[in-house]
Short mmCIF file of C-alpha atoms in Angstrom, two decimals:
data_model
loop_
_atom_site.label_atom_id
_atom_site.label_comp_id
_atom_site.label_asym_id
_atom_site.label_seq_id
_atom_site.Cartn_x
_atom_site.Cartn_y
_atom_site.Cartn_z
CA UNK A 10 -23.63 3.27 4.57
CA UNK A 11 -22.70 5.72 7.54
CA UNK A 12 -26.95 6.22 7.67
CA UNK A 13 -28.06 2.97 7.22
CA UNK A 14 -25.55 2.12 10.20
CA UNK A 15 -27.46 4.70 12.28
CA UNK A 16 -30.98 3.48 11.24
CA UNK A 17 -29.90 0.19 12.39
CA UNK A 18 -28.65 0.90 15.45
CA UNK A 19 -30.95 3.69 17.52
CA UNK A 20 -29.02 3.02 20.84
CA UNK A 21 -25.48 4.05 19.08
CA UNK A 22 -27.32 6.63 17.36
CA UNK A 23 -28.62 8.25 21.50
CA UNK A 24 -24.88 7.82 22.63
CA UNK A 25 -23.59 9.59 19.53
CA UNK A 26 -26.29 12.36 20.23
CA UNK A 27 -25.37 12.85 23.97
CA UNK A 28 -21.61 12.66 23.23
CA UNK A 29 -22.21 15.79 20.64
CA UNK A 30 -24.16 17.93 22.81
CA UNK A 31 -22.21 17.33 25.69
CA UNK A 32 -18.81 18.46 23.22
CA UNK A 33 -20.68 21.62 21.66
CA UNK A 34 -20.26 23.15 25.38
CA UNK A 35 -16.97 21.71 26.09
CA UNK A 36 -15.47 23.72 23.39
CA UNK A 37 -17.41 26.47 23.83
CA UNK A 38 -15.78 26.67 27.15
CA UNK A 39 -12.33 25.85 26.73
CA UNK A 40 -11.86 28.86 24.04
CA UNK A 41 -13.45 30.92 27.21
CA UNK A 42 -11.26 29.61 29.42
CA UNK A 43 -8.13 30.09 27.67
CA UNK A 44 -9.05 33.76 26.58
CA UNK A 45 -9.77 34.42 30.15
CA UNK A 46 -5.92 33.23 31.14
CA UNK A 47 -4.23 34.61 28.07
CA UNK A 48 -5.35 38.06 29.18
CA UNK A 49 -4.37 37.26 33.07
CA UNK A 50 -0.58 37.64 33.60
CA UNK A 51 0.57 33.82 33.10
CA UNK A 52 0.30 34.33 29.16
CA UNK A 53 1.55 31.20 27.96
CA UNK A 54 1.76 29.25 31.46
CA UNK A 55 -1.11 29.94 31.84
CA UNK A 56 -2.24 27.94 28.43
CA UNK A 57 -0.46 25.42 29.67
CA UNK A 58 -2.23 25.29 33.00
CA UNK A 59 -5.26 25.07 31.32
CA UNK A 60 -3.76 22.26 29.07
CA UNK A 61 -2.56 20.37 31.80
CA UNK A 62 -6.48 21.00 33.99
CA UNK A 63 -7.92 19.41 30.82
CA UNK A 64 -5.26 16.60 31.32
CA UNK A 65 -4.01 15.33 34.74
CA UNK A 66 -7.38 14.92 36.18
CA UNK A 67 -8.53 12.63 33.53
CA UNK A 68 -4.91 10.59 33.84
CA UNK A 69 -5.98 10.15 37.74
CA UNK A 70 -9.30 9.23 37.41
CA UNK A 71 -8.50 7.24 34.46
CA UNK A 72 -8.13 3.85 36.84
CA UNK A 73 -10.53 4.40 38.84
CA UNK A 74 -12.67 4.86 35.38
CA UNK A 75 -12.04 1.96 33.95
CA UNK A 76 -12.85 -0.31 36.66
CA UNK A 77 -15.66 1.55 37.01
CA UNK A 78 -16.86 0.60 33.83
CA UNK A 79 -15.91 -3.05 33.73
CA UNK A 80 -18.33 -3.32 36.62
CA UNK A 81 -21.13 -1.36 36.68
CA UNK A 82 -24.24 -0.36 34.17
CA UNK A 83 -22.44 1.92 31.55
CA UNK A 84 -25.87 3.91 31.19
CA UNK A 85 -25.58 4.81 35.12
CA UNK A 86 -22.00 6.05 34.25
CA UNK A 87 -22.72 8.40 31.38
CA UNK A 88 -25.96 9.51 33.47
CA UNK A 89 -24.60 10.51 36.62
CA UNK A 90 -21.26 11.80 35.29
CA UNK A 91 -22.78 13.95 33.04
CA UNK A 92 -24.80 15.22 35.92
CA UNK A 93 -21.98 16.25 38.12
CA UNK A 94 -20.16 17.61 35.00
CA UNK A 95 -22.77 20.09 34.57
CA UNK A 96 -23.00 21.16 38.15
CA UNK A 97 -18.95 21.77 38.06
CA UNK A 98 -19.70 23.94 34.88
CA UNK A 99 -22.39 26.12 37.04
CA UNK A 100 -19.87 26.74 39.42
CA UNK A 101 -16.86 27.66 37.19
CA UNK A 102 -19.51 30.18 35.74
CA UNK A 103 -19.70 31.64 39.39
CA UNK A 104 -16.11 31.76 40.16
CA UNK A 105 -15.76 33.80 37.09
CA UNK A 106 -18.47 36.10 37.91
CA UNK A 107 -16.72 36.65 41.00
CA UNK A 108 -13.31 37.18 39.02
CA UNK A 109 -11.12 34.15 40.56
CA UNK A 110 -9.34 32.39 38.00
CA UNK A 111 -7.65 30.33 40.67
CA UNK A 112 -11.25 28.66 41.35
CA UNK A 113 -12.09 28.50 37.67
CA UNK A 114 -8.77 26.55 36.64
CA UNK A 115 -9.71 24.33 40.10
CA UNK A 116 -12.91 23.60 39.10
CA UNK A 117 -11.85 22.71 35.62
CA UNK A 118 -9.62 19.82 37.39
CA UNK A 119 -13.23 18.49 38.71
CA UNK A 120 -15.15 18.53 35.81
CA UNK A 121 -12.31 16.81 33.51
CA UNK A 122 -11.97 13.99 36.28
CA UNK A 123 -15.56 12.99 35.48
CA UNK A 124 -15.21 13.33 31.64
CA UNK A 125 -12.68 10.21 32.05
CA UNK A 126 -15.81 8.23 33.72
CA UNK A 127 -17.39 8.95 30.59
CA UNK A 128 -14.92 8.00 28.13
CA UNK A 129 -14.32 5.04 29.65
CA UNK A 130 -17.92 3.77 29.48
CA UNK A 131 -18.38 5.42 25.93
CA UNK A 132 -15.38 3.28 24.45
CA UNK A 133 -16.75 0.41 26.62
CA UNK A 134 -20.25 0.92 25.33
CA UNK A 135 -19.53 1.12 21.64
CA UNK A 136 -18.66 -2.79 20.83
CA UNK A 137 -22.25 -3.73 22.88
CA UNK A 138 -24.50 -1.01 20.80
CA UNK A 139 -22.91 -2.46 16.75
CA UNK A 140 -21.67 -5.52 15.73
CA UNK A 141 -17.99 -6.26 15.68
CA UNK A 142 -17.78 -6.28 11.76
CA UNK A 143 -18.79 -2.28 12.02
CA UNK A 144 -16.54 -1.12 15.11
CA UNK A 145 -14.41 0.52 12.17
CA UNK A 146 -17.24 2.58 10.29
CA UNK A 147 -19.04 3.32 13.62
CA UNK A 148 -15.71 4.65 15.08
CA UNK A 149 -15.18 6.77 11.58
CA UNK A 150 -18.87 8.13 12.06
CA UNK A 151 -17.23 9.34 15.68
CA UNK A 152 -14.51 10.72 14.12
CA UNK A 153 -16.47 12.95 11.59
CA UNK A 154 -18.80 13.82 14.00
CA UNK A 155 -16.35 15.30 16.86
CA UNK A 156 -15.00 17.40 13.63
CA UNK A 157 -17.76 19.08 12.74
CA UNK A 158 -18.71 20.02 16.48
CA UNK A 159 -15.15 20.58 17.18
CA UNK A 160 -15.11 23.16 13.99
CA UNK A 161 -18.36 24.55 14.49
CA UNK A 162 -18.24 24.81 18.29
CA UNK A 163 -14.47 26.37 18.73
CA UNK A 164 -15.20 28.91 15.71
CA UNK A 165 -18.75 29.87 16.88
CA UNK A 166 -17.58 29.93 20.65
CA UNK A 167 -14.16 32.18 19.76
CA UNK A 168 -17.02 34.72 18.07
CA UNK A 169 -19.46 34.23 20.85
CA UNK A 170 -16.23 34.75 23.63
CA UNK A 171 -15.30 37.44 21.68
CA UNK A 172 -18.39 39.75 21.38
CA UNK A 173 -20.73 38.40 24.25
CA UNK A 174 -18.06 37.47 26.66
CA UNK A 175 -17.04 33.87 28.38
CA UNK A 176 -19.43 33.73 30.68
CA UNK A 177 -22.33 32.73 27.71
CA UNK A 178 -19.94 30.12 26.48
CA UNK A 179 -19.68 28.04 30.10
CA UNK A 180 -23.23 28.67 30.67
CA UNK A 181 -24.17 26.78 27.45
CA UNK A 182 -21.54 24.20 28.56
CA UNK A 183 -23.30 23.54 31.62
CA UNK A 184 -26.79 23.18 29.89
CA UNK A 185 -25.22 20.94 27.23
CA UNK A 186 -23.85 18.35 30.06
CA UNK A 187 -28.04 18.76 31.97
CA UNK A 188 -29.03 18.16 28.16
CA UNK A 189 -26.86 15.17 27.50
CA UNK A 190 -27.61 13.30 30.63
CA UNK A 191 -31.44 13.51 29.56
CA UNK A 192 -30.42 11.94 26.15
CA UNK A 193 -28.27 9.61 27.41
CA UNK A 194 -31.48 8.11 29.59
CA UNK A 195 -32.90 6.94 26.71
CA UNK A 196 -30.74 4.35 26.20
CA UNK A 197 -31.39 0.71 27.48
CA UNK A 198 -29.75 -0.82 30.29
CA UNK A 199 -25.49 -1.65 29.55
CA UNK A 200 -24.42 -3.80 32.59
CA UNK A 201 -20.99 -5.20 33.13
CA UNK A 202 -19.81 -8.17 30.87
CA UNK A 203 -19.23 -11.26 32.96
CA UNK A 204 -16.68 -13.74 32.55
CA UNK A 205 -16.03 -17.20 33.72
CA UNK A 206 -12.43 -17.45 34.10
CA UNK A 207 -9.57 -15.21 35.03
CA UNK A 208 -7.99 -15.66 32.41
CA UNK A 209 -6.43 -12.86 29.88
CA UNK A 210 -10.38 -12.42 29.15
CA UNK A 211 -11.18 -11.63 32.20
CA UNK A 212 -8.21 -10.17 33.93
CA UNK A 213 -6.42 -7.19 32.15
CA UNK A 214 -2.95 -8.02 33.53
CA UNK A 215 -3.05 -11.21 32.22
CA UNK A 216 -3.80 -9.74 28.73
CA UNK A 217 -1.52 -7.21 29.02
CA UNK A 218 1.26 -9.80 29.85
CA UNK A 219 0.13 -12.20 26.95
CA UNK A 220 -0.71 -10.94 24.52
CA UNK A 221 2.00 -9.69 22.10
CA UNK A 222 1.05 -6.53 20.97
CA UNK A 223 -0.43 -5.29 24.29
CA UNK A 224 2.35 -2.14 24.56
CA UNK A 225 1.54 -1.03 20.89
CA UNK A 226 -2.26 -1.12 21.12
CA UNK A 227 -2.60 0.58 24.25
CA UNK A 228 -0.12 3.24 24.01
CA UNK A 229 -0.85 4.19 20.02
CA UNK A 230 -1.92 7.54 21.26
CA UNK A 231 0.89 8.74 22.88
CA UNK A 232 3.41 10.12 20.38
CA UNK A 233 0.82 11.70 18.52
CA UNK A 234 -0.36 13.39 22.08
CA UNK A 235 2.65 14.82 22.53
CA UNK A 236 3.05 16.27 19.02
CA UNK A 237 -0.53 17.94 19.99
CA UNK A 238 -0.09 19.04 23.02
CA UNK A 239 3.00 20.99 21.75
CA UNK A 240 1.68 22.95 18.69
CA UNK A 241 -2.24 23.02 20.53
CA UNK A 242 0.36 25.69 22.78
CA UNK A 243 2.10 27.03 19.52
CA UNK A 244 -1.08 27.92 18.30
CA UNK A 245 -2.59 30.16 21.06
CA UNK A 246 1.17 31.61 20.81
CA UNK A 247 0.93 32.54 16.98
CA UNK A 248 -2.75 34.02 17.80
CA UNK A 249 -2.13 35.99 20.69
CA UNK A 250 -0.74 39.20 18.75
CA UNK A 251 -3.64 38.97 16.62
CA UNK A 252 -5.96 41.91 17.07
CA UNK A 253 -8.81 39.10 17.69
CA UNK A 254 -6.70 36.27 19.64
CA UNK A 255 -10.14 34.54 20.36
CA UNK A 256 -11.50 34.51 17.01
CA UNK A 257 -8.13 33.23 15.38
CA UNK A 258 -8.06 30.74 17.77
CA UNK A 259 -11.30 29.61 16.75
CA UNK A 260 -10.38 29.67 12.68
CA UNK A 261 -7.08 27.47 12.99
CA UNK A 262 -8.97 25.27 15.33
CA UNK A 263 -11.68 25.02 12.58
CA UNK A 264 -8.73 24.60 10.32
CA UNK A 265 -7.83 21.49 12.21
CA UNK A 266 -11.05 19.96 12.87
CA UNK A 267 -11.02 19.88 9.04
CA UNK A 268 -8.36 17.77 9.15
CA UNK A 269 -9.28 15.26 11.85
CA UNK A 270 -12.53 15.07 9.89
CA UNK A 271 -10.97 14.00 6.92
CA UNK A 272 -8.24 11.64 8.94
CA UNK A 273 -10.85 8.67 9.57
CA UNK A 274 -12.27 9.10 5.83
CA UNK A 275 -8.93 8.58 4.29
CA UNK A 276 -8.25 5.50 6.84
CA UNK A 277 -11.46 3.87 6.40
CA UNK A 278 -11.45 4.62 2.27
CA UNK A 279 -7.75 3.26 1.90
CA UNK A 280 -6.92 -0.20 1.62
CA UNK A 281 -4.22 -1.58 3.47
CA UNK A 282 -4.25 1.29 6.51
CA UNK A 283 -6.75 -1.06 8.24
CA UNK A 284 -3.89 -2.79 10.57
CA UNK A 285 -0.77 -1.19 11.72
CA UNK A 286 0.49 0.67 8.37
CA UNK A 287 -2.84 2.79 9.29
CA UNK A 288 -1.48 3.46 12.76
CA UNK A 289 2.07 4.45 10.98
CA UNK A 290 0.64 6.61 8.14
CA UNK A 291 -1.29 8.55 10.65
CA UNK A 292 1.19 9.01 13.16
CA UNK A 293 3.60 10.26 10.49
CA UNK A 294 1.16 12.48 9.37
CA UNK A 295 0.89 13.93 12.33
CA UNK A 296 4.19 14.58 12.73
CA UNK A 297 4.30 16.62 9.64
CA UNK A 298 1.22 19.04 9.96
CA UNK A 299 2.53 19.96 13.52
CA UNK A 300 6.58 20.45 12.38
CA UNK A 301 5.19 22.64 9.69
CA UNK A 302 2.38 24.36 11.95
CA UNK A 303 5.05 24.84 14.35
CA UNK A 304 7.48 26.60 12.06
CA UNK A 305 5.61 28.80 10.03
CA UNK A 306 3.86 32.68 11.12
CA UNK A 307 1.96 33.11 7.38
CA UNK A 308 -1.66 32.97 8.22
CA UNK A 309 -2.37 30.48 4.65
CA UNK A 310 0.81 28.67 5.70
CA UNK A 311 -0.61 27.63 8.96
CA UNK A 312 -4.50 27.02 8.43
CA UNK A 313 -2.69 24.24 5.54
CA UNK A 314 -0.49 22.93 8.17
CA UNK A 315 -3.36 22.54 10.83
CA UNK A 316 -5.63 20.78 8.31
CA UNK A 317 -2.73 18.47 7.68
CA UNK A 318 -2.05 18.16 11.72
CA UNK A 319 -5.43 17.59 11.94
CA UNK A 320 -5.69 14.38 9.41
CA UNK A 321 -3.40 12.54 11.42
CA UNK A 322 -5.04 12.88 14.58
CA UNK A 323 -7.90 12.20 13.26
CA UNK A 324 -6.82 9.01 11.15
CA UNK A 325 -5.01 7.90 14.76
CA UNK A 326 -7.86 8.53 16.78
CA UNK A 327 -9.68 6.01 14.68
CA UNK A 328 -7.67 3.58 14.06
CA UNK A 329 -5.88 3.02 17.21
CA UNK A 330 -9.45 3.16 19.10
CA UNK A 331 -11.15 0.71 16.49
CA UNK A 332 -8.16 -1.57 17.09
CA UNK A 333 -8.48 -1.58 20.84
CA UNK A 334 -12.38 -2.56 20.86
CA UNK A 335 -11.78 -5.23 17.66
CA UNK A 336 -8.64 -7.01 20.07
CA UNK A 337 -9.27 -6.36 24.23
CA UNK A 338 -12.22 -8.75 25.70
CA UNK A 339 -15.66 -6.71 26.61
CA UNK A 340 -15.06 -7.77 30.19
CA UNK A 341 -11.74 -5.29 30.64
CA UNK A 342 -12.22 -3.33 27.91
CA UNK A 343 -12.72 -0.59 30.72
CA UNK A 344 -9.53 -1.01 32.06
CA UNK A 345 -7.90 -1.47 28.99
CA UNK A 346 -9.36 1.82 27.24
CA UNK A 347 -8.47 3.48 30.79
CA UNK A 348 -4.93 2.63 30.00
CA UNK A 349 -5.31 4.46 26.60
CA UNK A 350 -7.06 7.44 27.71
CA UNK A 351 -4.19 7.72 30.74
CA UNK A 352 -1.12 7.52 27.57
CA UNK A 353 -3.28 9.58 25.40
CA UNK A 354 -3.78 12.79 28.15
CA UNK A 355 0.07 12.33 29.51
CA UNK A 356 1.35 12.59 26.15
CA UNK A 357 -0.56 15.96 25.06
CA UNK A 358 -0.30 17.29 28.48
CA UNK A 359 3.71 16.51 28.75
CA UNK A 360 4.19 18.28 25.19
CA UNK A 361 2.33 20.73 25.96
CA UNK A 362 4.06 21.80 29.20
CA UNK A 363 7.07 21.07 27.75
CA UNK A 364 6.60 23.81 24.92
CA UNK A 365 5.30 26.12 27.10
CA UNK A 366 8.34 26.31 29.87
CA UNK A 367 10.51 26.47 27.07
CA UNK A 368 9.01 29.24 24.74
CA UNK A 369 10.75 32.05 26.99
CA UNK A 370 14.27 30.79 26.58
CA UNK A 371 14.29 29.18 23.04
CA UNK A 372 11.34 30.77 21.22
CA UNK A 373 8.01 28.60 20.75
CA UNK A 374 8.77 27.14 17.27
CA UNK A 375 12.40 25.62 18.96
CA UNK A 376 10.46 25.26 22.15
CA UNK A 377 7.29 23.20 19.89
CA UNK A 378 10.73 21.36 18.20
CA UNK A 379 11.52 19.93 21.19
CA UNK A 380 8.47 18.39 21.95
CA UNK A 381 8.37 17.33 18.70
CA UNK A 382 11.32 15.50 19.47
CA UNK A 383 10.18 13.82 22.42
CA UNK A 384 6.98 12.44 20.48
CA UNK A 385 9.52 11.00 18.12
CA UNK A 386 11.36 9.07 20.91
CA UNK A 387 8.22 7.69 22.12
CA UNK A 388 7.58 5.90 19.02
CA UNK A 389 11.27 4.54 19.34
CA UNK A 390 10.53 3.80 23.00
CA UNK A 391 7.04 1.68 22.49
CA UNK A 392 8.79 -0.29 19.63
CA UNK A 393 11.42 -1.01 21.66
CA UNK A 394 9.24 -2.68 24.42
CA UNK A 395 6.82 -4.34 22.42
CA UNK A 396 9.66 -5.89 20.59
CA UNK A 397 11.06 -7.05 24.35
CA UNK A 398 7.78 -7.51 25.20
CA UNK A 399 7.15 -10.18 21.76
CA UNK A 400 10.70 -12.13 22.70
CA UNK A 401 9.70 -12.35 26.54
CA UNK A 402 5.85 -14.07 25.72
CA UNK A 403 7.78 -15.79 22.35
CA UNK A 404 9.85 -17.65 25.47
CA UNK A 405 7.56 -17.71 28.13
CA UNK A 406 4.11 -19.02 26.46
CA UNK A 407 5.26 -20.49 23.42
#
């Protein structure tokens, strides 16, 4: 089914290429980059200043991203973006030749802010390349896909950091972003849906104030963000006494691209986890892998407990995207996915940070537990308003 779904549709097919080149040399580089800090003197910090470069930028841009994409030709997006990606990469490879992190982590900023120009247009592009009836398997074939790479890419590029150095890995980033902009040229011309009125179709704060379960679809991400921003921090913790940090950091990211691989195949096999039990069951899961990832040393004990973290993310990833293009109008689905992306990066960044200031005065499993704990209240939170949110349109509009 997954093939004939690719046969059928040759433009999703040349977005799905570009989007996996482009990740082989994003991974590549971030196990470079965060080998390169963990042997500076910020240790941990400094993780979580690489976390947070890999975040914030793509938070700010995220508006300005959306928009962007409600407007313009979505092929000129990932084009250009990918373009200027690759000439950020270039230069973080010079700034490390010349030995300043400071410039590297700077850079880094850059090159994530554009990556949010091209998520945007990539989750705007999807629903215009397949029909609506196969948002869900198309979004699974995603999901798979960024697993693989993901496993392949972080465990190859921890042994390629390792024994050839970091500068190989951002090198092949750059050439992967060059290579991805050529591929994503192939694809035919995506401008920017039109609409007639301004109403919730047209105008996202309309939908976001009418529609009832506006709160819960776009911020789905978030709690499971934070839960992975805290052990993604917990794990280049555990791995930094190892006698090859970048190589173990490559195996239990394998380990949990196993996972996140096997997430969208469990929510697209099971019946029922199509609506918002899916989004439960997966954020639940979540939940699990990373308390037990977070709170055990044993080598077995933790590749099992990443696989597990990994399903739910995965499974989320899926469903909560797949539900996003299925209910938001093309015309702000831009703005709309913009929104997501923005909860998505805040939450990982914010447990991530959060685990990392901590780890000096409470230990990182406690400090990893407290982030934990914050993920939780974020589900709590979101309920809370979307119920508010239900009663206020319930009176309002009906």
């Amino acid at each position: 089914m997954s093939l004939a779904l690719l046969r059928r549709r040759p433009s999703f097919r040349a977005l799905l290429l570009g989007e996996v080149v482009s990740m082989i040399g994003d991974w590549f580089s971030y196990v470079a980059v965060s080998v390169v800090v963990l042997g500076s003197d910020t240790a941990l910090i400094g993780v979580a200043l690489v976390l947070v470069a890999h975040t914030i930028p793509r938070v700010v841009a995220a508006p300005f991203a959306g928009a962007l994409a409600d407007r313009i030709d979505l092929r000129i997006i990932l084009i250009w973006m990918s373009l200027l990606r690759g000439c950020f990469a270039m230069a973080m490879l010079a700034s490390l030749a010349l030995g300043s992190i400071a410039a590297l982590q700077l850079l880094l900023v850059g090159r994530m802010a554009f990556g949010a120009f091209v998520d945007a247009a990539t989750m705007a592009a999807i629903p215009r390349l397949v029909e609506r009836i196969e948002l869900p398997l198309a979004n699974t074939i995603r999901g798979v896909l960024w697993s693989v790479v993901f496993a392949l890419a972080v465990a190859v590029g921890g042994l390629a950091t390792a024994t050839l150095g970091p500068e190989l890995a951002l090198l092949i980033d750059a050439l992967t972003f060059l290579v991805s902009a050529f591929i994503f040229r192939g694809l035919a011309s995506l401008p920017a849906a039109r609409t007639v009125k301004p109403t919730a179709a047209g105008n996202w704060r309309a939908f976001m104030q009418t529609h009832p379960n506006a709160l819960r679809i776009a911020l789905s991400k978030l709690p499971v963000a934070i839960a992975n921003g805290a052990a993604w921090v917990a794990l280049h913790a555990v791995t930094e006494s190892w006698t090859h940090a970048a190589f173990g950091v490559g195996i239990l990211h394998a380990c949990r691209a196993i996972g996140t691989g096997l997430g969208p195949v469990l929510w697209r096999r099971s019946p029922g986890l199509d609506g918002h039990r899916g989004v439960v069951f997966s954020i639940t899961a979540t939940f699990i892998g990373t308390a037990l990832f977070v709170t055990n040393t044993a080598p077995i004990a933790l590749a099992i407990a990443a696989v597990v973290w990994g399903l739910g993310v995965g499974a989320t990833w899926v469903a909560t995207t797949t539900r996003i293009q299925m209910a938001v109008p093309e015309a702000i689905l831009g703005r709309i996915g913009a929104i997501d992306i923005a909860a998505q990066t805040v939450g990982q960044c914010l447990g991530g940070v959060v685990c990392a200031v901590l780890a000096s005065r409470l230990g990182v499993a406690n400090a990893a537990c407290v982030s934990l704990a914050l993920a939780v209240a974020s589900v709590c939170a979101i309920e809370g308003l979307q119920h508010a949110r239900r009663r206020l349109c319930a009176r309002t509009y009906g």
